[in-house]
Coordinates of C-alpha atoms in Angstrom, one line a residue:
X1 CA 10.2 -21.6 -159.6
X2 CA 6.7 -22.5 -158.6
X3 CA 4.9 -25.7 -159.6
X4 CA 3.4 -24.0 -162.7
X5 CA 6.9 -23.0 -163.8
X6 CA 6.2 -19.3 -163.2
X7 CA 8.9 -17.3 -161.4
X8 CA 7.3 -15.4 -158.5
X9 CA 8.5 -11.9 -159.0
X10 CA 9.4 -10.2 -155.7
X11 CA 7.9 -6.9 -154.9
X12 CA 10.6 -4.3 -154.9
X13 CA 10.5 -0.5 -154.6
X14 CA 11.5 1.0 -157.9
X15 CA 10.9 4.6 -157.1
X16 CA 14.2 5.9 -158.3
X17 CA 16.2 4.2 -161.1
X18 CA 19.5 6.0 -161.8
X19 CA 21.5 5.7 -165.0
X20 CA 25.3 5.7 -164.5
X21 CA 27.7 5.7 -167.5
X22 CA 29.9 2.6 -167.3
X23 CA 33.0 4.6 -168.2
X24 CA 32.6 7.4 -165.7
X25 CA 34.9 6.5 -162.8
X26 CA 33.7 9.2 -160.5
X27 CA 30.0 8.4 -161.1
X28 CA 30.7 4.7 -160.6
X29 CA 32.3 5.3 -157.2
X30 CA 29.6 7.7 -156.2
X31 CA 26.8 5.3 -157.1
X32 CA 27.8 3.0 -154.2
X33 CA 26.4 5.4 -151.6
X34 CA 23.4 6.9 -153.3
X35 CA 19.9 6.3 -151.9
X36 CA 18.2 5.2 -155.1
X37 CA 16.3 1.9 -155.4
X38 CA 18.1 0.8 -158.5
X39 CA 21.2 1.7 -160.5
X40 CA 21.4 1.1 -164.3
X41 CA 25.1 0.8 -165.3
X42 CA 24.9 1.9 -168.9
X43 CA 26.9 0.3 -171.7
X44 CA 24.6 1.6 -174.5
X45 CA 23.5 5.2 -175.1
X46 CA 25.9 6.9 -172.6
X47 CA 29.0 5.3 -174.2
X48 CA 30.6 6.4 -177.5
X49 CA 31.2 3.6 -180.0
X50 CA 35.0 3.9 -179.7
X51 CA 34.7 3.5 -175.9
X52 CA 32.4 0.5 -175.7
X53 CA 35.0 -2.1 -175.1
X54 CA 36.9 0.0 -172.5
X55 CA 33.6 0.8 -170.7
X56 CA 32.7 -2.9 -170.5
X57 CA 36.1 -3.7 -169.0
X58 CA 35.9 -0.8 -166.6
X59 CA 32.5 -1.8 -165.4
X60 CA 33.5 -5.5 -165.0
X61 CA 36.5 -4.4 -162.8
X62 CA 34.4 -2.0 -160.8
X63 CA 31.6 -4.4 -160.0
X64 CA 34.0 -7.3 -159.3
X65 CA 36.0 -5.3 -156.9
X66 CA 33.0 -3.9 -155.0
X67 CA 30.7 -6.9 -155.1
X68 CA 33.0 -9.9 -154.9
X69 CA 30.1 -12.1 -153.8
X70 CA 27.9 -11.0 -156.6
X71 CA 25.9 -7.8 -157.3
X72 CA 22.6 -9.5 -156.4
X73 CA 23.7 -9.3 -152.7
X74 CA 23.4 -5.5 -152.7
X75 CA 20.3 -4.1 -151.0
X76 CA 19.4 -2.2 -154.2
X77 CA 18.8 -3.6 -157.6
X78 CA 21.8 -3.4 -159.9
X79 CA 21.0 -3.4 -163.6
X80 CA 23.3 -3.5 -166.6
X81 CA 22.0 -2.0 -169.8
X82 CA 23.7 -3.8 -172.7
X83 CA 23.8 -2.9 -176.4
X84 CA 21.5 -4.7 -178.7
X85 CA 22.5 -8.2 -179.5
X86 CA 22.3 -7.2 -183.2
X87 CA 25.1 -4.7 -182.6
X88 CA 28.8 -5.6 -182.7
X89 CA 29.0 -5.1 -178.9
X90 CA 25.9 -6.8 -177.7
X91 CA 27.1 -10.4 -177.3
X92 CA 30.2 -9.4 -175.4
X93 CA 28.1 -7.1 -173.2
X94 CA 25.8 -10.1 -172.5
X95 CA 28.7 -12.4 -171.6
X96 CA 30.1 -9.8 -169.3
X97 CA 26.7 -9.1 -167.6
X98 CA 26.1 -12.9 -167.2
X99 CA 29.4 -13.2 -165.3
X100 CA 28.7 -10.3 -163.0
X101 CA 25.2 -11.6 -162.1
X102 CA 23.3 -8.3 -161.7
X103 CA 19.7 -8.2 -160.6
X104 CA 18.7 -7.8 -164.2
X105 CA 19.9 -7.0 -167.7
X106 CA 18.2 -4.1 -169.5
X107 CA 17.9 -4.7 -173.2
X108 CA 17.4 -1.6 -175.4
X109 CA 14.9 -0.8 -178.2
X110 CA 12.6 -3.7 -177.7
X111 CA 10.2 -3.5 -180.6
X112 CA 8.6 -6.9 -180.7
X113 CA 8.4 -10.1 -178.7
X114 CA 11.2 -11.8 -180.6
X115 CA 13.7 -9.2 -179.1
X116 CA 12.9 -10.5 -175.7
X117 CA 12.9 -14.2 -176.7
X118 CA 16.3 -13.8 -178.3
X119 CA 18.0 -12.5 -175.2
X120 CA 16.1 -15.0 -173.0
X121 CA 17.2 -17.9 -175.1
X122 CA 20.8 -16.5 -175.0
X123 CA 20.7 -16.4 -171.2
X124 CA 19.4 -20.0 -171.2
X125 CA 22.3 -21.1 -173.3
X126 CA 24.6 -19.4 -170.9
X127 CA 23.1 -21.4 -168.1
X128 CA 22.1 -18.2 -166.2
X129 CA 19.9 -18.8 -163.2
X130 CA 16.3 -17.5 -163.4
X131 CA 17.1 -15.0 -160.6
X132 CA 18.9 -13.0 -163.3
X133 CA 16.0 -11.0 -164.6
X134 CA 15.3 -9.1 -167.8
X135 CA 14.1 -5.5 -168.2
X136 CA 12.9 -4.2 -171.5
X137 CA 13.3 -0.7 -172.9
X138 CA 10.1 0.4 -174.7
X139 CA 11.3 3.4 -176.8
X140 CA 10.2 2.9 -180.4
X141 CA 6.9 3.3 -182.1
X142 CA 6.8 -0.5 -182.8
X143 CA 7.6 -1.1 -179.2
X144 CA 4.6 0.9 -178.1
X145 CA 2.3 -0.8 -180.6
X146 CA 3.6 -4.2 -179.5
X147 CA 3.7 -3.5 -175.8
X148 CA 0.8 -5.8 -175.0
X149 CA 2.3 -8.8 -176.8
X150 CA 5.7 -8.1 -175.3
X151 CA 4.3 -7.9 -171.8
X152 CA 2.3 -11.1 -172.3
X153 CA 5.7 -12.9 -172.5
X154 CA 6.0 -12.2 -168.8
X155 CA 3.4 -15.0 -168.3
X156 CA 5.4 -17.5 -170.3
X157 CA 6.8 -20.4 -168.2
X158 CA 10.4 -19.8 -167.4
X159 CA 10.3 -16.1 -168.4
X160 CA 12.7 -13.6 -167.0
X161 CA 10.8 -10.4 -168.0
X162 CA 10.2 -8.2 -164.9
X163 CA 9.9 -4.6 -165.9
X164 CA 9.4 -2.1 -168.7
X165 CA 11.5 1.1 -168.9
X166 CA 10.2 3.8 -171.1
X167 CA 12.6 5.7 -173.3
X168 CA 10.8 8.9 -173.8
X169 CA 13.7 10.7 -175.5
X170 CA 13.8 8.1 -178.3
X171 CA 10.1 8.1 -178.6
X172 CA 10.1 11.9 -179.1
X173 CA 12.9 11.7 -181.6
X174 CA 11.4 8.9 -183.7
X175 CA 7.9 10.4 -183.8
X176 CA 8.7 14.1 -184.0
X177 CA 6.4 14.8 -181.1
X178 CA 7.3 18.0 -179.1
X179 CA 8.5 17.7 -175.5
X180 CA 5.7 20.0 -174.1
X181 CA 5.0 20.3 -170.4
X182 CA 2.5 17.7 -169.3
X183 CA 3.4 15.5 -172.3
X184 CA 0.0 15.9 -174.0
X185 CA 1.1 14.3 -177.3
X186 CA 2.7 11.2 -175.8
X187 CA 0.4 10.5 -172.8
X188 CA -1.7 8.1 -174.7
X189 CA 1.4 6.1 -175.7
X190 CA 2.6 6.1 -172.1
X191 CA -0.8 4.9 -170.8
X192 CA -0.8 2.1 -173.4
X193 CA 2.6 0.9 -172.1
X194 CA 1.4 1.1 -168.5
X195 CA -1.8 -0.8 -169.4
X196 CA 0.1 -3.6 -171.1
X197 CA 2.5 -3.8 -168.1
X198 CA -0.3 -4.0 -165.5
X199 CA -2.2 -6.6 -167.6
X200 CA 0.7 -9.0 -167.1
X201 CA 1.9 -7.8 -163.6
X202 CA 5.1 -6.0 -164.8
X203 CA 6.5 -2.9 -163.2
X204 CA 7.0 0.1 -165.4
X205 CA 9.4 2.9 -165.0
X206 CA 8.9 6.4 -166.6
X207 CA 11.6 8.0 -168.9
X208 CA 14.1 10.6 -167.9
X209 CA 13.7 14.3 -167.3
X210 CA 16.6 15.9 -169.1
X211 CA 17.1 19.2 -167.3
X212 CA 18.3 18.1 -163.9
X213 CA 18.6 21.7 -162.8
X214 CA 14.9 22.4 -163.3
X215 CA 13.5 20.8 -160.2
X216 CA 10.1 22.4 -160.6
X217 CA 9.6 21.0 -164.0
X218 CA 11.0 17.7 -162.8
X219 CA 8.6 17.6 -159.9
X220 CA 5.6 18.3 -162.2
X221 CA 6.7 15.4 -164.5
X222 CA 7.1 13.0 -161.5
X223 CA 3.6 14.0 -160.2
X224 CA 2.3 13.4 -163.8
X225 CA 4.0 10.0 -164.0
X226 CA 2.7 8.9 -160.5
X227 CA -0.8 9.9 -161.5
X228 CA -0.5 7.8 -164.6
X229 CA 0.5 4.8 -162.6
X230 CA 4.2 4.5 -163.1
X231 CA 6.1 2.7 -160.4
X232 CA 9.0 5.1 -160.5
X233 CA 11.2 7.4 -162.6
X234 CA 14.5 6.8 -164.4
X235 CA 17.0 9.4 -163.6
X236 CA 20.1 11.0 -165.0
X237 CA 21.5 12.9 -162.0
X238 CA 21.8 12.1 -158.3
X239 CA 20.0 15.3 -157.3
X240 CA 16.8 13.8 -158.8
X241 CA 16.7 10.8 -156.4
X242 CA 15.2 12.4 -153.3
X243 CA 12.2 13.8 -155.1
X244 CA 11.5 10.6 -156.9
X245 CA 11.6 8.6 -153.7
X246 CA 9.1 11.0 -152.1
X247 CA 6.7 11.2 -155.0
X248 CA 6.7 7.5 -155.8
X249 CA 7.0 6.4 -152.2
X250 CA 4.5 5.0 -149.8
X251 CA 2.7 7.5 -147.6
X252 CA 1.9 6.8 -144.0
X253 CA -1.8 6.8 -144.9
X254 CA -1.3 4.2 -147.6
X255 CA 0.8 2.1 -145.3
X256 CA -1.7 2.3 -142.4
X257 CA -4.6 1.4 -144.7
X258 CA -2.6 -1.6 -146.1
X259 CA -2.0 -2.9 -142.6
X260 CA -5.7 -2.5 -141.7
X261 CA -6.6 -4.6 -144.8
X262 CA -4.1 -7.3 -144.0
X263 CA -5.3 -7.5 -140.3
X264 CA -8.9 -7.7 -141.4
X265 CA -8.4 -10.6 -143.7
X266 CA -6.5 -12.4 -141.0
X267 CA -9.5 -12.4 -138.7
X268 CA -10.8 -16.0 -138.3
X269 CA -14.2 -15.1 -139.7
X270 CA -12.7 -13.5 -142.8
X271 CA -10.0 -16.0 -143.8
X272 CA -12.1 -17.8 -146.4
X273 CA -14.0 -14.7 -147.7
X274 CA -13.3 -13.1 -151.0
X275 CA -14.9 -9.8 -150.1
X276 CA -15.2 -8.1 -146.7
X277 CA -16.3 -4.7 -145.3
X278 CA -13.9 -2.3 -143.7
X279 CA -15.1 1.1 -142.4
X280 CA -18.1 1.0 -144.7
X281 CA -16.1 0.0 -147.8
X282 CA -16.2 -3.2 -149.7
X283 CA -12.7 -4.7 -149.9
X284 CA -11.8 -7.6 -152.2
X285 CA -9.1 -10.2 -151.8
X286 CA -7.2 -8.6 -154.6
X287 CA -6.8 -5.6 -152.4
X288 CA -5.2 -7.9 -149.8
X289 CA -2.5 -8.8 -152.4
X290 CA -2.0 -5.1 -153.2
X291 CA -1.8 -4.3 -149.5
X292 CA 0.8 -7.0 -148.9
X293 CA 3.0 -5.6 -151.7
X294 CA 2.7 -2.1 -150.2
X295 CA 3.8 -3.3 -146.7
X296 CA 6.7 -5.4 -148.2
X297 CA 8.0 -2.5 -150.2
X298 CA 7.7 -0.1 -147.3
X299 CA 9.6 -2.5 -145.0
X300 CA 12.4 -2.8 -147.6
X301 CA 12.6 1.0 -147.8
X302 CA 12.6 1.4 -144.1
X303 CA 15.4 -1.3 -143.7
X304 CA 17.6 0.3 -146.3
X305 CA 17.2 3.8 -145.0
X306 CA 17.8 2.6 -141.5

């Protein structure tokens, strides 16, 4: 925690974020060796009501066995999506997640700022360290309308909020919009969520592409999401990982440009300047911050992929 009580959120690659049902033994085991940036172990939508308690126990046993020193020690981010605290399973999910210490807890159907405050207060009462972060699903009409207010909570002292995850399936269902190629009827909503996230320095992950056998359509939607400004894509199948890593990754050109910007600002004559010129272009110090994040993310990816 810095002196102004803001948690300094680390820059992490979040190109590929895979959902794994907490009650699927085969998928749980397979998830240990997949090359995605983050895994969301799901206790919510993927689990039938009658299986919720068993799924929670199974996930607890699996993570305890494979991460005896805590899931936060994994090179990837490990996320647990819990059920809403208003549900009959939410509080037990939260207690289990707190004991497992994942990288973050993903809370569903965040429609207003009180949804985030409630779970943040609950984690505070459980004496969870601030390194246990909070991700928020934006998947309701009210969530889209309130995205700026919800994102602003990320600038509250002591906040845990790190990332928005868009639930496009729920948005389509609740609005009646058609899932047309290019997403013309929901693009403005997606851009509103992205704008809110960027205003308060949150990452934002696009929703899932349902037909995992349609790699052409999936690539088109990833390209669309990257062009919009999403940091990555949430996934439902391992065969979607590689393409997401490529499309939301860092190109050699972007990496080289970032290194050039960093080197230029390190020159003695530029250390105190807010704006400098590089190859005929004016470059501001904010571009230095962006460049540093690019290099950091690229190095994390390179280290993981060995």
